[in-house]
Coordinates of C-alpha atoms in Angstrom, one line a residue:
Chain A
M30 CA -38.6 -99.0 -14.1
A31 CA -42.0 -98.8 -15.8
V32 CA -41.0 -101.5 -18.3
T33 CA -40.3 -104.1 -15.8
A34 CA -43.4 -103.5 -13.8
L35 CA -45.6 -104.2 -16.7
Q36 CA -46.2 -107.6 -18.2
A37 CA -48.2 -108.8 -21.1
P38 CA -51.4 -110.7 -20.1
R39 CA -50.5 -114.3 -19.7
R40 CA -51.9 -116.5 -22.4
R41 CA -51.2 -119.9 -23.6
V42 CA -50.0 -119.3 -27.1
A43 CA -47.2 -120.7 -29.3
P44 CA -43.8 -119.2 -28.3
R45 CA -43.2 -117.2 -31.4
I46 CA -46.6 -115.6 -31.3
R47 CA -46.1 -114.9 -27.7
T48 CA -42.8 -113.1 -28.5
A49 CA -44.5 -111.0 -31.2
R50 CA -47.3 -110.1 -28.8
A51 CA -44.9 -109.2 -26.1
F52 CA -43.0 -107.0 -28.5
S53 CA -46.1 -105.3 -29.7
F54 CA -47.3 -104.8 -26.1
H55 CA -44.0 -103.1 -25.1
A56 CA -44.1 -100.9 -28.3
R57 CA -47.7 -99.9 -27.7
I58 CA -47.8 -99.6 -24.0
S59 CA -44.7 -100.0 -21.9
L60 CA -42.5 -97.7 -24.0
P61 CA -44.9 -94.6 -24.3
L62 CA -45.9 -95.1 -20.7
A63 CA -42.3 -95.3 -19.5
L64 CA -41.3 -92.2 -21.5
Y65 CA -44.3 -90.2 -20.2
T66 CA -43.7 -91.4 -16.7
V67 CA -40.1 -90.0 -16.9
F68 CA -41.5 -86.7 -18.1
T69 CA -44.0 -86.7 -15.2
I70 CA -41.5 -87.6 -12.5
I71 CA -38.5 -85.4 -13.5
P72 CA -40.0 -82.2 -11.9
F73 CA -41.1 -84.1 -8.8
Y74 CA -37.6 -85.4 -8.5
W75 CA -36.1 -81.9 -8.4
V76 CA -38.6 -80.8 -5.8
V77 CA -37.8 -83.7 -3.5
L78 CA -34.1 -83.2 -4.1
F79 CA -34.0 -79.5 -3.2
A80 CA -36.5 -79.9 -0.3
F81 CA -34.6 -82.6 1.5
R82 CA -31.0 -81.9 0.6
E83 CA -28.6 -79.9 2.8
P84 CA -28.4 -76.4 1.3
S85 CA -24.6 -76.7 0.9
S86 CA -24.7 -80.0 -0.8
N87 CA -24.4 -80.4 -4.6
S88 CA -25.3 -84.1 -4.7
W89 CA -27.9 -85.6 -7.1
L90 CA -29.4 -87.5 -4.1
P91 CA -31.0 -85.8 -1.1
F92 CA -28.6 -87.5 1.4
P93 CA -28.0 -86.7 4.2
I94 CA -31.7 -85.8 4.6
T95 CA -32.6 -82.6 6.3
F96 CA -35.9 -81.2 7.4
D97 CA -34.6 -77.8 8.1
N98 CA -36.2 -76.3 4.9
F99 CA -39.6 -77.4 6.1
V100 CA -39.1 -76.0 9.6
F101 CA -38.0 -72.8 8.0
V102 CA -40.9 -72.4 5.6
W103 CA -43.4 -73.3 8.3
Q104 CA -42.0 -71.1 11.1
E105 CA -40.1 -68.3 9.4
V106 CA -41.7 -67.8 6.0
G107 CA -45.3 -68.0 7.1
Y108 CA -46.5 -71.3 5.7
E109 CA -48.2 -71.9 9.0
F110 CA -50.6 -69.2 8.1
F111 CA -50.7 -69.8 4.3
F112 CA -51.6 -73.4 4.8
W113 CA -54.5 -72.9 7.2
N114 CA -55.8 -70.0 5.2
S115 CA -55.9 -72.3 2.2
V116 CA -57.6 -75.0 4.1
L117 CA -60.2 -72.6 5.4
V118 CA -61.0 -71.2 1.9
G119 CA -60.9 -74.7 0.4
V120 CA -63.3 -76.2 3.0
L121 CA -65.8 -73.2 2.8
T122 CA -65.7 -73.4 -1.0
T123 CA -66.3 -77.2 -1.1
V124 CA -69.2 -77.1 1.4
A125 CA -70.9 -74.2 -0.4
T126 CA -70.3 -75.7 -3.9
L127 CA -71.9 -79.0 -2.8
A128 CA -74.8 -77.3 -1.0
L129 CA -75.6 -75.4 -4.2
A130 CA -74.7 -77.9 -6.9
L131 CA -76.8 -80.8 -5.4
P132 CA -80.2 -79.1 -5.6
S133 CA -79.3 -77.5 -8.9
G134 CA -78.0 -80.8 -10.4
Y135 CA -81.2 -82.5 -9.2
A136 CA -83.4 -79.8 -10.8
M137 CA -81.5 -80.1 -14.1
A138 CA -81.6 -83.9 -14.1
R139 CA -85.1 -84.5 -13.0
Y140 CA -87.3 -81.7 -14.2
R141 CA -88.2 -80.6 -17.7
F142 CA -88.8 -76.9 -17.7
K143 CA -88.7 -73.9 -20.0
G144 CA -85.3 -72.2 -20.0
K145 CA -83.3 -75.3 -19.1
R146 CA -81.3 -75.2 -22.3
A147 CA -80.6 -71.5 -21.8
F148 CA -79.5 -72.2 -18.3
T149 CA -77.0 -74.9 -19.4
L150 CA -75.7 -72.6 -22.1
A151 CA -75.3 -69.8 -19.6
L152 CA -73.3 -72.2 -17.3
L153 CA -71.1 -73.1 -20.2
C154 CA -70.6 -69.5 -21.2
T155 CA -69.1 -68.7 -17.8
Q156 CA -66.2 -70.9 -18.8
F157 CA -65.3 -68.4 -21.5
I158 CA -64.9 -65.5 -19.1
P159 CA -61.3 -64.7 -18.5
G160 CA -60.4 -64.9 -14.8
A161 CA -58.4 -61.8 -15.3
M162 CA -61.6 -60.1 -16.6
M163 CA -63.2 -60.6 -13.3
L164 CA -60.4 -59.2 -11.2
I165 CA -61.3 -55.6 -11.6
P166 CA -65.1 -55.7 -11.1
L167 CA -64.9 -58.3 -8.3
F168 CA -62.3 -56.1 -6.5
Q169 CA -64.8 -53.2 -6.7
I170 CA -67.7 -55.4 -5.4
F171 CA -65.7 -56.9 -2.5
N172 CA -64.3 -53.5 -1.8
S173 CA -67.8 -52.1 -1.4
L174 CA -68.8 -55.1 0.7
G175 CA -65.8 -54.5 2.9
L176 CA -64.5 -57.9 2.1
I177 CA -61.1 -56.9 0.7
N178 CA -58.3 -58.6 2.6
N179 CA -60.9 -61.1 3.9
L180 CA -60.7 -64.8 3.1
L181 CA -64.5 -64.9 2.7
S182 CA -64.2 -63.0 -0.6
L183 CA -62.0 -65.8 -1.9
A184 CA -64.4 -68.5 -0.8
I185 CA -67.3 -66.6 -2.4
A186 CA -65.4 -66.0 -5.7
D187 CA -64.1 -69.6 -5.8
T188 CA -67.6 -71.0 -5.1
V189 CA -69.2 -69.0 -7.9
F190 CA -66.6 -70.1 -10.4
S191 CA -66.5 -73.7 -9.4
L192 CA -70.3 -74.0 -9.6
P193 CA -70.9 -74.3 -13.4
L194 CA -68.8 -77.4 -13.8
A195 CA -70.0 -78.8 -10.5
I196 CA -73.6 -78.4 -11.6
M197 CA -73.0 -80.0 -15.0
F198 CA -71.2 -82.8 -13.4
M199 CA -73.9 -83.4 -10.8
T200 CA -76.6 -83.2 -13.5
S201 CA -74.9 -85.9 -15.6
F202 CA -74.4 -88.1 -12.6
I203 CA -78.0 -87.8 -11.2
S204 CA -79.6 -88.4 -14.6
K205 CA -77.7 -91.7 -14.7
I206 CA -79.5 -92.9 -11.6
P207 CA -82.8 -94.5 -12.5
F208 CA -85.8 -92.4 -11.6
E209 CA -87.6 -95.6 -10.6
L210 CA -85.6 -95.7 -7.4
E211 CA -87.2 -92.4 -6.2
E212 CA -90.5 -93.4 -7.7
A213 CA -90.6 -96.6 -5.6
A214 CA -89.8 -94.6 -2.5
M215 CA -92.5 -92.1 -3.2
I216 CA -95.1 -94.8 -3.8
D217 CA -94.1 -96.0 -0.3
G218 CA -95.2 -92.6 0.9
C219 CA -92.0 -90.6 0.9
S220 CA -92.0 -87.0 0.0
R221 CA -89.9 -86.0 -3.0
F222 CA -87.2 -84.7 -0.6
H223 CA -87.2 -87.9 1.4
A224 CA -87.1 -90.0 -1.7
F225 CA -84.1 -88.0 -2.8
R226 CA -82.4 -88.4 0.6
L227 CA -83.1 -92.1 0.9
A228 CA -82.8 -93.3 -2.7
V229 CA -80.5 -90.9 -4.5
L230 CA -78.1 -89.4 -2.0
P231 CA -76.6 -92.8 -0.9
V232 CA -75.7 -93.6 -4.5
L233 CA -74.3 -90.2 -5.1
G234 CA -71.2 -90.8 -3.0
P235 CA -68.7 -90.9 -5.8
A236 CA -70.2 -87.8 -7.5
I237 CA -70.1 -85.9 -4.2
I238 CA -66.5 -86.9 -3.6
A239 CA -65.5 -85.9 -7.2
V240 CA -67.3 -82.6 -7.2
G241 CA -66.2 -81.8 -3.7
S242 CA -62.6 -82.5 -4.5
F243 CA -62.8 -80.7 -7.8
S244 CA -63.9 -77.5 -6.0
F245 CA -61.5 -77.9 -3.2
I246 CA -58.6 -78.3 -5.6
G247 CA -59.8 -75.3 -7.6
A248 CA -60.0 -73.1 -4.5
W249 CA -56.7 -74.5 -3.2
N250 CA -55.0 -73.5 -6.4
N251 CA -56.6 -70.2 -7.1
F252 CA -53.9 -67.6 -7.4
L253 CA -55.3 -64.5 -9.2
F254 CA -58.2 -63.7 -6.9
A255 CA -56.0 -64.2 -3.8
L256 CA -53.3 -62.0 -5.3
M257 CA -55.8 -59.3 -5.9
F258 CA -58.0 -59.5 -2.9
I259 CA -55.6 -60.3 -0.1
Q260 CA -53.1 -57.7 1.0
T261 CA -51.5 -58.7 4.3
Q262 CA -49.1 -61.5 4.5
Q263 CA -50.8 -63.2 7.4
R264 CA -53.8 -63.9 5.2
F265 CA -52.0 -65.1 2.1
T266 CA -53.1 -68.4 0.7
L267 CA -50.5 -71.0 -0.4
P268 CA -50.2 -69.9 -4.1
V269 CA -49.6 -66.3 -3.2
G270 CA -47.3 -67.4 -0.4
L271 CA -45.4 -69.5 -2.9
S272 CA -45.1 -66.7 -5.5
Y273 CA -43.9 -64.4 -2.7
T274 CA -41.3 -67.0 -1.8
M275 CA -40.1 -67.0 -5.3
G276 CA -39.5 -63.3 -5.3
E277 CA -38.2 -62.9 -1.8
F278 CA -36.2 -66.0 -1.4
G279 CA -35.6 -66.6 -5.1
V280 CA -32.0 -67.7 -4.4
N281 CA -33.0 -70.2 -1.7
F282 CA -34.2 -73.2 -3.8
G283 CA -34.5 -75.4 -0.7
V284 CA -37.2 -73.1 0.8
L285 CA -39.0 -72.9 -2.5
A286 CA -39.0 -76.7 -2.9
A287 CA -40.2 -77.3 0.7
G288 CA -42.9 -74.8 0.2
G289 CA -43.9 -76.5 -3.0
I290 CA -44.3 -79.8 -1.2
V291 CA -46.4 -78.3 1.5
A292 CA -48.6 -76.8 -1.2
A293 CA -48.8 -79.9 -3.4
L294 CA -49.1 -82.7 -1.0
P295 CA -52.8 -82.3 0.0
V296 CA -54.0 -81.9 -3.6
I297 CA -51.9 -84.8 -4.8
I298 CA -53.3 -87.1 -2.1
I299 CA -56.8 -86.0 -2.8
F300 CA -56.3 -86.4 -6.5
A301 CA -54.8 -89.9 -6.2
F302 CA -57.9 -90.9 -4.2
I303 CA -60.5 -89.4 -6.6
Q304 CA -59.1 -89.9 -10.0
K305 CA -61.0 -93.1 -10.6
Y306 CA -64.3 -91.4 -9.6
L307 CA -63.4 -88.6 -11.9
V308 CA -63.0 -90.8 -14.9
Q309 CA -66.2 -92.7 -14.1
G310 CA -68.1 -89.5 -13.4
L311 CA -66.9 -87.8 -16.6
G312 CA -67.7 -90.9 -18.6
A313 CA -71.2 -91.1 -17.0
G314 CA -72.5 -88.3 -19.1
A315 CA -71.6 -90.1 -22.2
V316 CA -73.2 -93.4 -21.6
K317 CA -76.6 -92.0 -20.5
G318 CA -77.6 -91.4 -24.1
Chain B
M29 CA -70.6 -84.7 -19.4
T30 CA -69.2 -83.7 -22.7
R31 CA -72.1 -85.3 -24.5
M32 CA -74.5 -83.3 -22.4
I33 CA -72.7 -80.1 -23.2
A34 CA -72.7 -81.1 -26.8
D35 CA -76.5 -81.5 -26.8
D36 CA -76.9 -78.0 -25.6
L37 CA -74.5 -76.5 -28.1
G38 CA -76.2 -78.4 -30.9
V39 CA -73.0 -80.1 -32.1
A40 CA -72.4 -83.7 -33.0
A41 CA -74.5 -85.7 -30.6
P42 CA -76.2 -88.2 -32.8
V43 CA -77.4 -90.7 -30.2
A44 CA -77.7 -88.6 -27.0
A45 CA -80.9 -86.7 -27.2
A46 CA -83.5 -89.5 -26.7
A47 CA -83.5 -90.5 -23.1
V48 CA -82.0 -87.4 -21.5
D49 CA -85.1 -85.6 -20.2
Q50 CA -87.2 -87.9 -18.2
P51 CA -90.2 -86.0 -17.1
P52 CA -90.9 -86.6 -13.4
R53 CA -93.9 -88.8 -12.8
P54 CA -95.0 -88.0 -9.3
P55 CA -97.5 -90.6 -8.1
R56 CA -99.7 -88.1 -6.4
R57 CA -101.6 -85.4 -8.2
R58 CA -100.0 -82.0 -7.6
R59 CA -100.9 -78.5 -8.5
T60 CA -99.0 -77.6 -11.6
W61 CA -97.6 -74.3 -10.4
R62 CA -95.8 -76.2 -7.7
R63 CA -94.3 -78.5 -10.2
S64 CA -93.2 -75.8 -12.6
A65 CA -91.8 -73.6 -9.8
A66 CA -89.8 -76.4 -8.2
P67 CA -86.8 -76.5 -10.5
W68 CA -86.5 -72.7 -10.4
L69 CA -86.7 -72.7 -6.7
L70 CA -83.9 -75.3 -6.6
L71 CA -81.8 -73.2 -9.0
S72 CA -82.6 -69.8 -7.4
P73 CA -79.5 -69.6 -5.1
V74 CA -77.2 -70.3 -8.0
I75 CA -79.0 -67.8 -10.2
I76 CA -78.8 -65.1 -7.5
L77 CA -75.2 -65.7 -6.8
S78 CA -74.2 -65.8 -10.5
A79 CA -76.2 -62.6 -11.2
A80 CA -74.3 -60.8 -8.4
F81 CA -70.8 -62.2 -8.9
I82 CA -70.7 -63.0 -12.6
V83 CA -73.3 -61.1 -14.6
A84 CA -73.0 -57.8 -12.8
P85 CA -69.2 -57.8 -12.9
V86 CA -69.1 -58.7 -16.6
L87 CA -71.5 -55.8 -17.4
S88 CA -69.4 -53.5 -15.3
V89 CA -66.3 -54.3 -17.3
F90 CA -68.0 -53.0 -20.4
W91 CA -69.0 -49.9 -18.5
N92 CA -65.5 -49.4 -17.0
A93 CA -63.9 -49.8 -20.4
M94 CA -65.3 -46.4 -21.4
F95 CA -63.7 -44.6 -18.4
E96 CA -60.4 -43.3 -17.4
R97 CA -60.1 -45.2 -14.2
K98 CA -56.9 -45.5 -12.3
L99 CA -56.8 -46.3 -8.6
T100 CA -53.6 -44.4 -8.4
E101 CA -55.1 -41.3 -10.0
P102 CA -58.7 -41.0 -8.6
W103 CA -58.9 -37.3 -9.6
N104 CA -58.6 -38.2 -13.3
D105 CA -61.8 -40.3 -13.4
A106 CA -63.7 -39.4 -16.5
F107 CA -65.9 -40.7 -19.3
I108 CA -63.8 -41.1 -22.4
G109 CA -65.9 -43.3 -24.7
L110 CA -63.9 -45.5 -27.1
E111 CA -60.6 -43.7 -26.5
H112 CA -59.1 -46.8 -24.8
F113 CA -59.8 -48.9 -27.9
R114 CA -58.2 -46.3 -30.2
F115 CA -55.1 -46.3 -28.0
M116 CA -55.2 -50.1 -27.9
F117 CA -55.2 -50.6 -31.7
F118 CA -53.1 -47.7 -32.8
E119 CA -50.7 -46.7 -30.1
D120 CA -50.1 -49.4 -27.5
P121 CA -46.8 -51.0 -28.4
K122 CA -47.6 -54.1 -26.2
F123 CA -51.0 -54.9 -27.6
W124 CA -50.3 -56.5 -31.0
P125 CA -47.3 -58.6 -29.8
S126 CA -49.3 -59.9 -26.9
L127 CA -52.2 -60.8 -29.2
G128 CA -49.7 -62.7 -31.4
F129 CA -48.2 -64.6 -28.5
T130 CA -51.7 -65.4 -27.2
A131 CA -52.5 -67.1 -30.5
Q132 CA -49.2 -69.0 -30.6
W133 CA -49.5 -70.1 -27.0
V134 CA -53.1 -71.4 -27.3
L135 CA -52.5 -73.2 -30.6
V136 CA -49.2 -74.9 -29.6
E137 CA -50.5 -75.9 -26.1
V138 CA -53.8 -77.2 -27.3
V139 CA -52.4 -79.2 -30.2
L140 CA -49.6 -80.8 -28.2
Q141 CA -51.8 -81.5 -25.2
L142 CA -54.3 -83.2 -27.4
V143 CA -51.8 -85.4 -29.2
F144 CA -50.0 -86.5 -26.0
G145 CA -53.2 -86.7 -24.0
L146 CA -54.8 -88.9 -26.6
I147 CA -51.7 -91.2 -26.7
I148 CA -51.7 -91.5 -22.9
A149 CA -55.4 -92.1 -22.7
L150 CA -55.2 -94.9 -25.3
V151 CA -52.3 -96.4 -23.4
V152 CA -53.8 -96.4 -19.9
N153 CA -57.1 -97.6 -21.4
E154 CA -55.5 -101.0 -22.2
A155 CA -55.6 -103.8 -19.6
F156 CA -52.3 -104.3 -17.8
R157 CA -51.2 -105.0 -14.3
G158 CA -50.8 -101.9 -12.1
R159 CA -52.9 -99.8 -14.4
G160 CA -54.6 -97.9 -11.6
F161 CA -51.2 -96.9 -10.2
W162 CA -49.9 -95.7 -13.5
R163 CA -53.0 -93.7 -14.2
A164 CA -52.8 -91.9 -10.8
L165 CA -49.1 -91.2 -11.5
V166 CA -49.3 -89.8 -15.0
F167 CA -52.5 -87.9 -14.2
S168 CA -51.2 -86.4 -11.0
P169 CA -49.8 -83.1 -12.4
W170 CA -53.3 -82.2 -13.3
A171 CA -54.0 -81.3 -9.7
I172 CA -51.1 -78.9 -9.5
S173 CA -51.7 -75.2 -9.8
G174 CA -50.0 -72.8 -12.2
V175 CA -47.9 -71.2 -9.4
L176 CA -46.8 -74.5 -8.1
T177 CA -45.9 -75.7 -11.6
T178 CA -43.8 -72.6 -11.9
A179 CA -42.0 -73.2 -8.6
I180 CA -41.4 -76.8 -9.6
W181 CA -40.0 -76.0 -13.1
I182 CA -37.9 -73.1 -11.8
L183 CA -36.1 -75.8 -9.9
V184 CA -35.8 -78.0 -13.0
Y185 CA -34.5 -75.1 -15.1
N186 CA -32.2 -73.8 -12.4
P187 CA -28.8 -73.4 -14.2
G188 CA -26.8 -74.3 -11.1
T189 CA -28.3 -77.7 -10.3
G190 CA -31.2 -78.2 -12.7
I191 CA -31.7 -80.6 -15.5
F192 CA -29.2 -78.9 -17.9
R193 CA -26.5 -79.3 -15.3
L194 CA -27.4 -83.0 -15.0
L195 CA -27.3 -83.3 -18.8
A196 CA -24.0 -81.6 -18.9
E197 CA -22.6 -84.1 -16.5
L198 CA -23.8 -86.8 -18.8
G199 CA -22.0 -85.1 -21.6
I200 CA -24.9 -83.3 -23.3
G201 CA -24.6 -79.5 -23.7
D202 CA -22.7 -77.1 -21.5
G203 CA -25.3 -76.8 -18.7
R204 CA -25.3 -73.0 -18.8
Q205 CA -28.7 -72.3 -20.3
A206 CA -30.8 -69.9 -18.3
V207 CA -33.9 -70.9 -20.4
L208 CA -36.4 -68.5 -18.8
V209 CA -34.5 -65.3 -19.6
D210 CA -33.2 -66.4 -23.0
P211 CA -35.4 -65.1 -25.8
D212 CA -34.6 -68.1 -27.9
S213 CA -35.7 -70.7 -25.5
V214 CA -38.2 -69.1 -23.2
F215 CA -41.2 -70.0 -25.4
W216 CA -40.5 -73.8 -25.3
A217 CA -39.5 -73.6 -21.7
V218 CA -42.9 -72.3 -20.7
V219 CA -44.7 -74.6 -23.1
M220 CA -43.0 -77.6 -21.6
A221 CA -44.0 -76.6 -18.1
E222 CA -47.7 -76.1 -19.1
L223 CA -47.7 -79.3 -21.1
W224 CA -46.6 -81.1 -18.0
R225 CA -49.8 -80.2 -16.2
G226 CA -52.1 -79.9 -19.2
V227 CA -51.6 -83.3 -20.9
P228 CA -53.3 -85.1 -17.9
F229 CA -56.4 -83.0 -18.4
F230 CA -56.9 -84.3 -22.0
A231 CA -55.9 -87.8 -20.9
I232 CA -58.5 -87.9 -18.2
M233 CA -61.3 -86.5 -20.4
L234 CA -60.5 -88.7 -23.3
L235 CA -60.0 -91.8 -21.1
A236 CA -63.5 -91.2 -19.7
E237 CA -64.9 -91.1 -23.2
L238 CA -62.9 -94.2 -24.3
Q239 CA -64.4 -96.2 -21.5
S240 CA -67.8 -95.7 -23.0
A241 CA -66.7 -96.8 -26.5
P242 CA -69.1 -99.5 -27.8
K243 CA -67.3 -102.9 -27.5
E244 CA -69.5 -104.4 -30.2
L245 CA -68.1 -102.1 -32.8
Y246 CA -64.5 -103.1 -32.0
E247 CA -65.5 -106.8 -32.2
A248 CA -67.3 -106.3 -35.5
A249 CA -64.3 -104.4 -36.9
A250 CA -61.9 -107.1 -35.7
V251 CA -64.1 -109.8 -37.3
D252 CA -64.0 -107.8 -40.5
G253 CA -60.2 -108.1 -40.3
A254 CA -59.5 -104.4 -39.5
G255 CA -56.1 -104.0 -37.9
R256 CA -55.3 -101.8 -34.9
I257 CA -54.8 -98.7 -37.0
K258 CA -58.0 -99.2 -39.0
R259 CA -59.9 -99.7 -35.8
F260 CA -58.5 -96.6 -34.3
M261 CA -59.3 -94.5 -37.4
H262 CA -62.8 -95.9 -38.0
V263 CA -64.1 -96.7 -34.5
T264 CA -62.1 -94.9 -31.9
L265 CA -61.7 -91.5 -33.5
P266 CA -65.3 -91.1 -34.6
H267 CA -66.4 -92.1 -31.1
L268 CA -64.0 -89.5 -29.5
K269 CA -64.9 -86.8 -32.0
T270 CA -67.4 -84.9 -29.9
A271 CA -65.2 -85.1 -26.8
I272 CA -62.2 -83.9 -28.8
I273 CA -64.1 -80.9 -30.2
L274 CA -65.3 -79.9 -26.7
T275 CA -62.1 -80.6 -24.7
T276 CA -60.0 -78.7 -27.2
L277 CA -62.4 -75.8 -27.1
L278 CA -62.6 -75.8 -23.3
R279 CA -58.8 -76.2 -23.0
G280 CA -58.2 -73.5 -25.6
V281 CA -60.3 -71.1 -23.6
W282 CA -58.5 -72.1 -20.4
E283 CA -55.1 -71.7 -21.9
F284 CA -56.1 -68.4 -23.4
N285 CA -57.1 -67.3 -19.9
N286 CA -54.1 -69.0 -18.2
V287 CA -52.5 -66.3 -16.2
D288 CA -50.9 -67.7 -13.0
L289 CA -48.2 -69.8 -14.7
L290 CA -47.0 -67.1 -17.1
L291 CA -47.3 -64.4 -14.5
T292 CA -45.1 -66.2 -11.9
M293 CA -42.8 -67.9 -14.3
T294 CA -41.7 -65.0 -16.6
N295 CA -44.1 -62.2 -15.6
G296 CA -44.5 -61.9 -19.4
G297 CA -40.8 -61.4 -20.1
P298 CA -38.2 -61.3 -21.4
A299 CA -39.2 -58.0 -23.1
G300 CA -42.9 -58.9 -23.1
M301 CA -42.3 -62.0 -25.2
T302 CA -44.6 -64.2 -23.1
T303 CA -47.3 -61.7 -22.3
T304 CA -50.8 -63.0 -23.2
L305 CA -53.7 -60.6 -23.4
P306 CA -55.2 -61.8 -20.1
L307 CA -51.8 -61.6 -18.5
Y308 CA -51.5 -58.0 -19.7
V309 CA -54.9 -57.3 -18.1
A310 CA -53.8 -58.9 -14.8
Q311 CA -50.6 -56.8 -14.8
L312 CA -52.7 -53.7 -15.3
A313 CA -55.1 -54.7 -12.6
T314 CA -52.7 -55.9 -9.9
Q315 CA -49.6 -53.7 -10.6
A316 CA -50.6 -50.6 -12.4
H317 CA -54.2 -50.5 -10.9
D318 CA -55.4 -49.1 -14.3
F319 CA -59.0 -50.4 -14.1
G320 CA -60.1 -48.4 -17.2
Y321 CA -57.7 -49.6 -19.8
G322 CA -57.6 -53.0 -18.2
S323 CA -61.3 -53.3 -18.7
A324 CA -61.1 -52.2 -22.3
L325 CA -58.5 -54.9 -23.0
T326 CA -60.8 -57.4 -21.2
V327 CA -63.7 -56.5 -23.4
F328 CA -61.5 -57.1 -26.5
A329 CA -60.2 -60.4 -25.1
F330 CA -63.7 -61.5 -24.3
L331 CA -65.0 -60.7 -27.8
I332 CA -62.0 -62.4 -29.5
L333 CA -62.6 -65.5 -27.4
L334 CA -66.3 -65.5 -28.2
I335 CA -65.8 -65.1 -32.0
V336 CA -63.1 -67.7 -32.3
S337 CA -65.0 -70.2 -30.2
I338 CA -68.2 -69.8 -32.3
V339 CA -66.2 -70.1 -35.5
Y340 CA -64.4 -73.2 -34.2
L341 CA -67.7 -74.8 -33.2
K342 CA -69.2 -74.0 -36.6
L343 CA -66.2 -75.3 -38.5
T344 CA -66.0 -78.6 -36.6
A345 CA -69.8 -79.2 -36.7
F346 CA -69.6 -78.5 -40.4
S347 CA -66.9 -81.0 -41.0
R348 CA -68.9 -83.6 -39.1
E349 CA -71.7 -83.4 -41.6
E350 CA -69.3 -84.1 -44.4
D351 CA -68.3 -87.5 -43.3

């Protein structure tokens, strides 16, 4: 499939050279890409197969198609709750992360101040802390705040842990925007904040999408904190719901697959949409030197 | 981004430093205290939050590590000093095997992810029709969580209708492998699943770096008659070096700390074979509610991670000066 979809760039060259080029193109690009695509797709195939196939069927194709598994996970297993819980935590985390990462990124990109290097290092160091390490103390903190079994505890924890990368990303993006833009606005009489809003914010679209999606996906996927802090099934998020499905309905692969699709679809859609911003944004830090 | 991190770690950033810090040049005169307070004011919410939910918890782990502290036995709460560490090193039968598996897991994952990720990044960096689509496709597992990866691969490994059954129908093998409970195959079974979602991370990071590769250098190398392989060795690899050092470091840390996949896929089994240190901690926290010993293990895991990371950075920065 992959091989036929790809074609060497058309050029007017002598036939023999063209054949050689086409061969080298397939060896370098089509073949590895095809192999890797197969590796990527295989698991997705099994999920779709199990989710849409009749439970009694043993076919390698999901025909006749049934939606019973989806109805079952949504209505009987509790995905109705898991899904909206995850949405709530994801949205809260995203909004909070952006609200905090924007001013921080601006400060890091536009000001020179004592302790900036230390701050960056501290941000980076947070990446070294095992998530499992935070389970115990965070449980104690949220317990004393009365936030155990409350989705707010997840939103807070997810925000705190998505911030370091979000700030680094914002910083590298903002420092790529020429300061002259704001300067011009300020000469025209804008305050610094106005200059930021009028000159910087509009160009920050891709960065905001990338950072926002990053933190949303992180919160959507967080399992450990949810496993530790949430105790009643009605407040489970999708990853915990999914792991619960594996234990409870371990034999029913149709239910597991349908649940997996419910959990994966939103992030896959978001990801397909942002991946080009992501590559641009990550590269942005490199070109500014 | 990697370049920026590199600056602050003091590794391998030959060209970056110059134009990074542009001092603000406000057109109107301002009082200096306002200017110097502004960045801290902007950063203060983050600093306060981090102090409350990162710094304080980390410190409390070191504190808890010296106590007997089980939620299930609140009457036994007592200061016991370094007793947990003595037990850990000399008596705990699970500790050393889990440390060994952690090292094996991190090393294999990071090396394989780097190799495959680099290949994929190089491939999708080339110009061909439909590139955007293929990028989105091969990168897509990156967005998938550990638990979801588990769910997906459980379906693939399912002895009844999974991939081994399909292979058996095609005449390969007997289709009976239960790879996740078989001690011979469980390691590669979990490694494959994690590779599936880990390779895209490297591919994305390295692709981002490849896109900033200086075109002139490639042209110059081509003019000098350097072939594809020479250009890769002498232009691409040196350009990617910083990114490779930092992504392998970050990924190594993340794979070390990776708990959700292993917890849901094997729960550390069979017979503790796939238990990493952080997974052991998570089991103590969520199942045994042993906060004291869990904290002690955490302290050890944290120190190991810190030491290995520093050594790794020193070694890679050192080898850079050589060439």
